[in-house]
Amino acid sequence: MLEGQMMDRSLLIIDILKHAAETYPAIEIVSRTVEGPVHRYGYRDAFKRTAQLAHALKGLGIEEGDRVATIAWNTYRHFELYYGVSGIGAVCHTINPRLFEDQLEYIVNHADDRVIFVDANLLPLVEKMDGRFPGVKAVIVMTDRAHMPETKLANVHCYEELLEGQPETYDWPELDERAASAMCYTSGTTGNPKGSLYSHRSTVLHAFGLLAPAVLPYGIGKAVLPVVPMFHVQAWGQPYAAPIAGTKLVMPGPKLDGESLFELMEDEGVTLTLGVPTIWMGLLTHLRETGKRFTHLTHLVSGGAAIPLSMIKAYEEEFGLNVVQGWGMTETSPVCCAGAEGPEMDGLEDDARHELKLRERKFFGVDLRLVDEDGGILPHDGDTPGELQCRGPWVINGYYNDAEATAAAMTDDGWFRTGDVATLTDAGLLQITDRTKDLIKSGGEWISSIDLENEVMSHPGVAEAAAIAMPHPKWQERPMLVIVAHEGKQPSANELRAHLADKIVSWWMPDDIAFVDELPHTATGKVSKLQLRERFKDHVLSTV
Ligand code: AMP
């Protein structure tokens, strides 16, 4: 091989913020804080505070490779943690505050988190878990002294006090770009949540992918507001992409209702926003009820679940926005496909154009293929559905410390099984049509059908149970339980609800519980969810 004569400089996360500090010092990060008021500062000040945080982390004894947990909303302090933790070579482990206690316990202990940074209003979550995280040495509340909540927890620190007086520069280590930088757990179909461990290289390349022209409008003079939480796959990469591009970053904090989002977007001149369809449904209702119109916003990105055609039409026709759909997963950093712009759109009438937007085109760097049940490769003809597999530099090659889940997810030839069923056109336009994984996605968050089934099966009147996803206009999907009662027993739906009440979090409670004499089964004896969904396809949930 004739080796190229180019410098081998690592792609490092901290260099993104260093670049923004040097190049776009005054371009702002604006946050609605947990305490209430809006906070603003430029990328240069963010970099200085990140250096202070790095010193504080060292003071807490955090070393390269250590996991540092965050349970926090989208704010500037969480942004500082993204960069400070990864910058010193530690791993920023973002945790979803909507998880329930057993999941939290598993995740924190499996990741072996050293410390937890938590927003003041989420502290009760950590307090409830007192004694269940033996490896956690300290809890840092992300606020100032004046807003520190009372707590009985030991080893609690105040974020602002830890930063106070620390030097505003830090000698950032020259890490290997393959070093782990961050991690995020996702729900498992069976068993425990599974961890995706990102690297500096994968994160920077993913940010470059987002910035590829023609996909999303970043740039100077633009402002992006990720409604998608920073605890959910790194806010889809926005905290990394925005500073590279000199784009203002607007953080909504804990207020995600339509009115608060609209107000912040208008006040801060937001041009691009990203979130799950449930959020866009709330915003749409608010806009329609109040007759408000955006003056700056041009692009609305929806991902995490299929966007309904009616929502694309509403935002485009009533509000003049460009709706862009994206597809991705926790395991894929997440974005692999976004937007359907391309020659296919030329000359299309509005209706056909909106329909095309139900698809999304793959990014450079990502390979996609469709596979049948025997592993045979299926055509990309826009019509034939198959299991979607992908590979690329920002796709996992295994789950953190979980050989069993890794073996199930990776193919022998190095592709990742997504558990989604999709069609692909010969021009790389993807559409998700179903999923093979036994999960229900409500408002962007996973509910495990198997966990629900197991919990309800512990009722003595239940012989067999199956949980299926049913369409819902607000939450996209809601769970429904289909029950076969034990002979001679006839538990009521209310009895089963009462039985579940102390076993699951409230948002997992099935909207409907139906009783049948028999469930359909596959040849291998498993409940055929496919047939069951077909059987209930005309059922309208009582909550709709
Ligand atoms: P998560 O790891 O929580 O981000 O969830 C990833 C999963 O969300 C995917 O595997 C899909 O099942 C679903 N998903 C994400 N984006 C879309 C989309 N655009 N259309 C349909 N389903 C999606």
JSON list of C-alpha atoms and ligand atoms in Angstrom, two decimals, residues 184-187 196 198 232-233 236 276-277 302-307 325-332 334 337 358-360 388 416 418-421 430-437 439 441 444-446 477, ligand 1:
[
{"chain": "A", "resi": 184, "resn": "CYS", "atom": "CA", "xyz": [-27.35, 5.53, 26.19]},
{"chain": "A", "resi": 185, "resn": "TYR", "atom": "CA", "xyz": [-29.52, 2.52, 27.11]},
{"chain": "A", "resi": 186, "resn": "THR", "atom": "CA", "xyz": [-32.54, 1.43, 25.15]},
{"chain": "A", "resi": 187, "resn": "SER", "atom": "CA", "xyz": [-35.36, -0.92, 26.10]},
{"chain": "A", "resi": 196, "resn": "SER", "atom": "CA", "xyz": [-25.02, 1.70, 23.14]},
{"chain": "A", "resi": 198, "resn": "TYR", "atom": "CA", "xyz": [-20.59, 5.86, 21.37]},
{"chain": "A", "resi": 232, "resn": "HIS", "atom": "CA", "xyz": [-32.64, 10.31, 24.26]},
{"chain": "A", "resi": 233, "resn": "VAL", "atom": "CA", "xyz": [-29.74, 9.47, 21.91]},
{"chain": "A", "resi": 236, "resn": "TRP", "atom": "CA", "xyz": [-30.27, 13.37, 17.84]},
{"chain": "A", "resi": 276, "resn": "VAL", "atom": "CA", "xyz": [-41.24, 13.07, 18.04]},
{"chain": "A", "resi": 277, "resn": "PRO", "atom": "CA", "xyz": [-44.74, 13.20, 16.48]},
{"chain": "A", "resi": 302, "resn": "SER", "atom": "CA", "xyz": [-40.03, 14.45, 13.04]},
{"chain": "A", "resi": 303, "resn": "GLY", "atom": "CA", "xyz": [-38.50, 11.14, 14.01]},
{"chain": "A", "resi": 304, "resn": "GLY", "atom": "CA", "xyz": [-38.61, 8.31, 16.52]},
{"chain": "A", "resi": 305, "resn": "ALA", "atom": "CA", "xyz": [-41.95, 7.07, 15.16]},
{"chain": "A", "resi": 306, "resn": "ALA", "atom": "CA", "xyz": [-43.74, 7.28, 11.84]},
{"chain": "A", "resi": 307, "resn": "ILE", "atom": "CA", "xyz": [-45.25, 10.70, 11.24]},
{"chain": "A", "resi": 325, "resn": "GLN", "atom": "CA", "xyz": [-38.85, 12.94, 8.55]},
{"chain": "A", "resi": 326, "resn": "GLY", "atom": "CA", "xyz": [-35.82, 11.14, 9.95]},
{"chain": "A", "resi": 327, "resn": "TRP", "atom": "CA", "xyz": [-35.16, 7.53, 10.84]},
{"chain": "A", "resi": 328, "resn": "GLY", "atom": "CA", "xyz": [-32.70, 6.29, 13.40]},
{"chain": "A", "resi": 329, "resn": "MET", "atom": "CA", "xyz": [-32.17, 4.35, 16.61]},
{"chain": "A", "resi": 330, "resn": "THR", "atom": "CA", "xyz": [-30.28, 4.61, 19.87]},
{"chain": "A", "resi": 331, "resn": "GLU", "atom": "CA", "xyz": [-27.94, 2.05, 18.32]},
{"chain": "A", "resi": 332, "resn": "THR", "atom": "CA", "xyz": [-27.29, 4.25, 15.28]},
{"chain": "A", "resi": 334, "resn": "PRO", "atom": "CA", "xyz": [-29.26, 7.94, 15.87]},
{"chain": "A", "resi": 337, "resn": "CYS", "atom": "CA", "xyz": [-31.84, 8.82, 7.03]},
{"chain": "A", "resi": 358, "resn": "LEU", "atom": "CA", "xyz": [-43.38, 9.51, 4.48]},
{"chain": "A", "resi": 359, "resn": "ARG", "atom": "CA", "xyz": [-40.02, 8.23, 3.25]},
{"chain": "A", "resi": 360, "resn": "GLU", "atom": "CA", "xyz": [-36.53, 9.38, 4.16]},
{"chain": "A", "resi": 388, "resn": "LEU", "atom": "CA", "xyz": [-34.00, -3.57, 7.87]},
{"chain": "A", "resi": 416, "resn": "PHE", "atom": "CA", "xyz": [-26.88, -4.59, 12.69]},
{"chain": "A", "resi": 418, "resn": "THR", "atom": "CA", "xyz": [-32.70, -3.04, 13.50]},
{"chain": "A", "resi": 419, "resn": "GLY", "atom": "CA", "xyz": [-35.86, -5.00, 14.34]},
{"chain": "A", "resi": 420, "resn": "ASP", "atom": "CA", "xyz": [-37.73, -2.68, 11.97]},
{"chain": "A", "resi": 421, "resn": "VAL", "atom": "CA", "xyz": [-39.53, -3.84, 8.86]},
{"chain": "A", "resi": 430, "resn": "LEU", "atom": "CA", "xyz": [-36.73, 4.24, 3.32]},
{"chain": "A", "resi": 431, "resn": "GLN", "atom": "CA", "xyz": [-40.15, 3.71, 4.81]},
{"chain": "A", "resi": 432, "resn": "ILE", "atom": "CA", "xyz": [-40.69, 1.82, 8.06]},
{"chain": "A", "resi": 433, "resn": "THR", "atom": "CA", "xyz": [-43.79, -0.36, 7.74]},
{"chain": "A", "resi": 434, "resn": "ASP", "atom": "CA", "xyz": [-43.71, -2.58, 10.84]},
{"chain": "A", "resi": 435, "resn": "ARG", "atom": "CA", "xyz": [-41.34, -3.97, 13.44]},
{"chain": "A", "resi": 436, "resn": "THR", "atom": "CA", "xyz": [-40.23, -7.43, 14.46]},
{"chain": "A", "resi": 437, "resn": "LYS", "atom": "CA", "xyz": [-39.24, -6.35, 17.98]},
{"chain": "A", "resi": 439, "resn": "LEU", "atom": "CA", "xyz": [-42.18, -3.27, 21.77]},
{"chain": "A", "resi": 441, "resn": "LYS", "atom": "CA", "xyz": [-43.70, 3.10, 21.29]},
{"chain": "A", "resi": 444, "resn": "GLY", "atom": "CA", "xyz": [-41.47, 8.38, 21.66]},
{"chain": "A", "resi": 445, "resn": "GLU", "atom": "CA", "xyz": [-40.86, 6.11, 24.68]},
{"chain": "A", "resi": 446, "resn": "TRP", "atom": "CA", "xyz": [-40.75, 2.33, 24.69]},
{"chain": "A", "resi": 477, "resn": "GLU", "atom": "CA", "xyz": [-49.18, 3.94, 19.74]},
{"chain": "B", "resi": 1, "resn": "AMP", "atom": "P1", "xyz": [-35.00, 4.66, 19.76]},
{"chain": "B", "resi": 1, "resn": "AMP", "atom": "O1", "xyz": [-33.86, 3.76, 19.87]},
{"chain": "B", "resi": 1, "resn": "AMP", "atom": "O2", "xyz": [-35.76, 4.82, 21.03]},
{"chain": "B", "resi": 1, "resn": "AMP", "atom": "O3", "xyz": [-34.63, 5.97, 19.15]},
{"chain": "B", "resi": 1, "resn": "AMP", "atom": "O4", "xyz": [-36.06, 3.99, 18.77]},
{"chain": "B", "resi": 1, "resn": "AMP", "atom": "C1", "xyz": [-35.72, 3.61, 17.48]},
{"chain": "B", "resi": 1, "resn": "AMP", "atom": "C2", "xyz": [-36.92, 3.01, 16.82]},
{"chain": "B", "resi": 1, "resn": "AMP", "atom": "O5", "xyz": [-37.95, 3.99, 16.65]},
{"chain": "B", "resi": 1, "resn": "AMP", "atom": "C3", "xyz": [-36.69, 2.46, 15.43]},
{"chain": "B", "resi": 1, "resn": "AMP", "atom": "O6", "xyz": [-36.10, 1.21, 15.44]},
{"chain": "B", "resi": 1, "resn": "AMP", "atom": "C4", "xyz": [-38.11, 2.45, 14.88]},
{"chain": "B", "resi": 1, "resn": "AMP", "atom": "O7", "xyz": [-38.83, 1.34, 15.35]},
{"chain": "B", "resi": 1, "resn": "AMP", "atom": "C5", "xyz": [-38.70, 3.70, 15.48]},
{"chain": "B", "resi": 1, "resn": "AMP", "atom": "N1", "xyz": [-38.55, 4.83, 14.54]},
{"chain": "B", "resi": 1, "resn": "AMP", "atom": "C6", "xyz": [-37.60, 5.77, 14.53]},
{"chain": "B", "resi": 1, "resn": "AMP", "atom": "N2", "xyz": [-37.79, 6.63, 13.49]},
{"chain": "B", "resi": 1, "resn": "AMP", "atom": "C7", "xyz": [-38.88, 6.21, 12.82]},
{"chain": "B", "resi": 1, "resn": "AMP", "atom": "C8", "xyz": [-39.57, 6.65, 11.64]},
{"chain": "B", "resi": 1, "resn": "AMP", "atom": "N3", "xyz": [-39.19, 7.72, 10.98]},
{"chain": "B", "resi": 1, "resn": "AMP", "atom": "N4", "xyz": [-40.65, 5.93, 11.25]},
{"chain": "B", "resi": 1, "resn": "AMP", "atom": "C9", "xyz": [-41.07, 4.84, 11.94]},
{"chain": "B", "resi": 1, "resn": "AMP", "atom": "N5", "xyz": [-40.45, 4.37, 13.04]},
{"chain": "B", "resi": 1, "resn": "AMP", "atom": "C10", "xyz": [-39.37, 5.04, 13.48]}
]
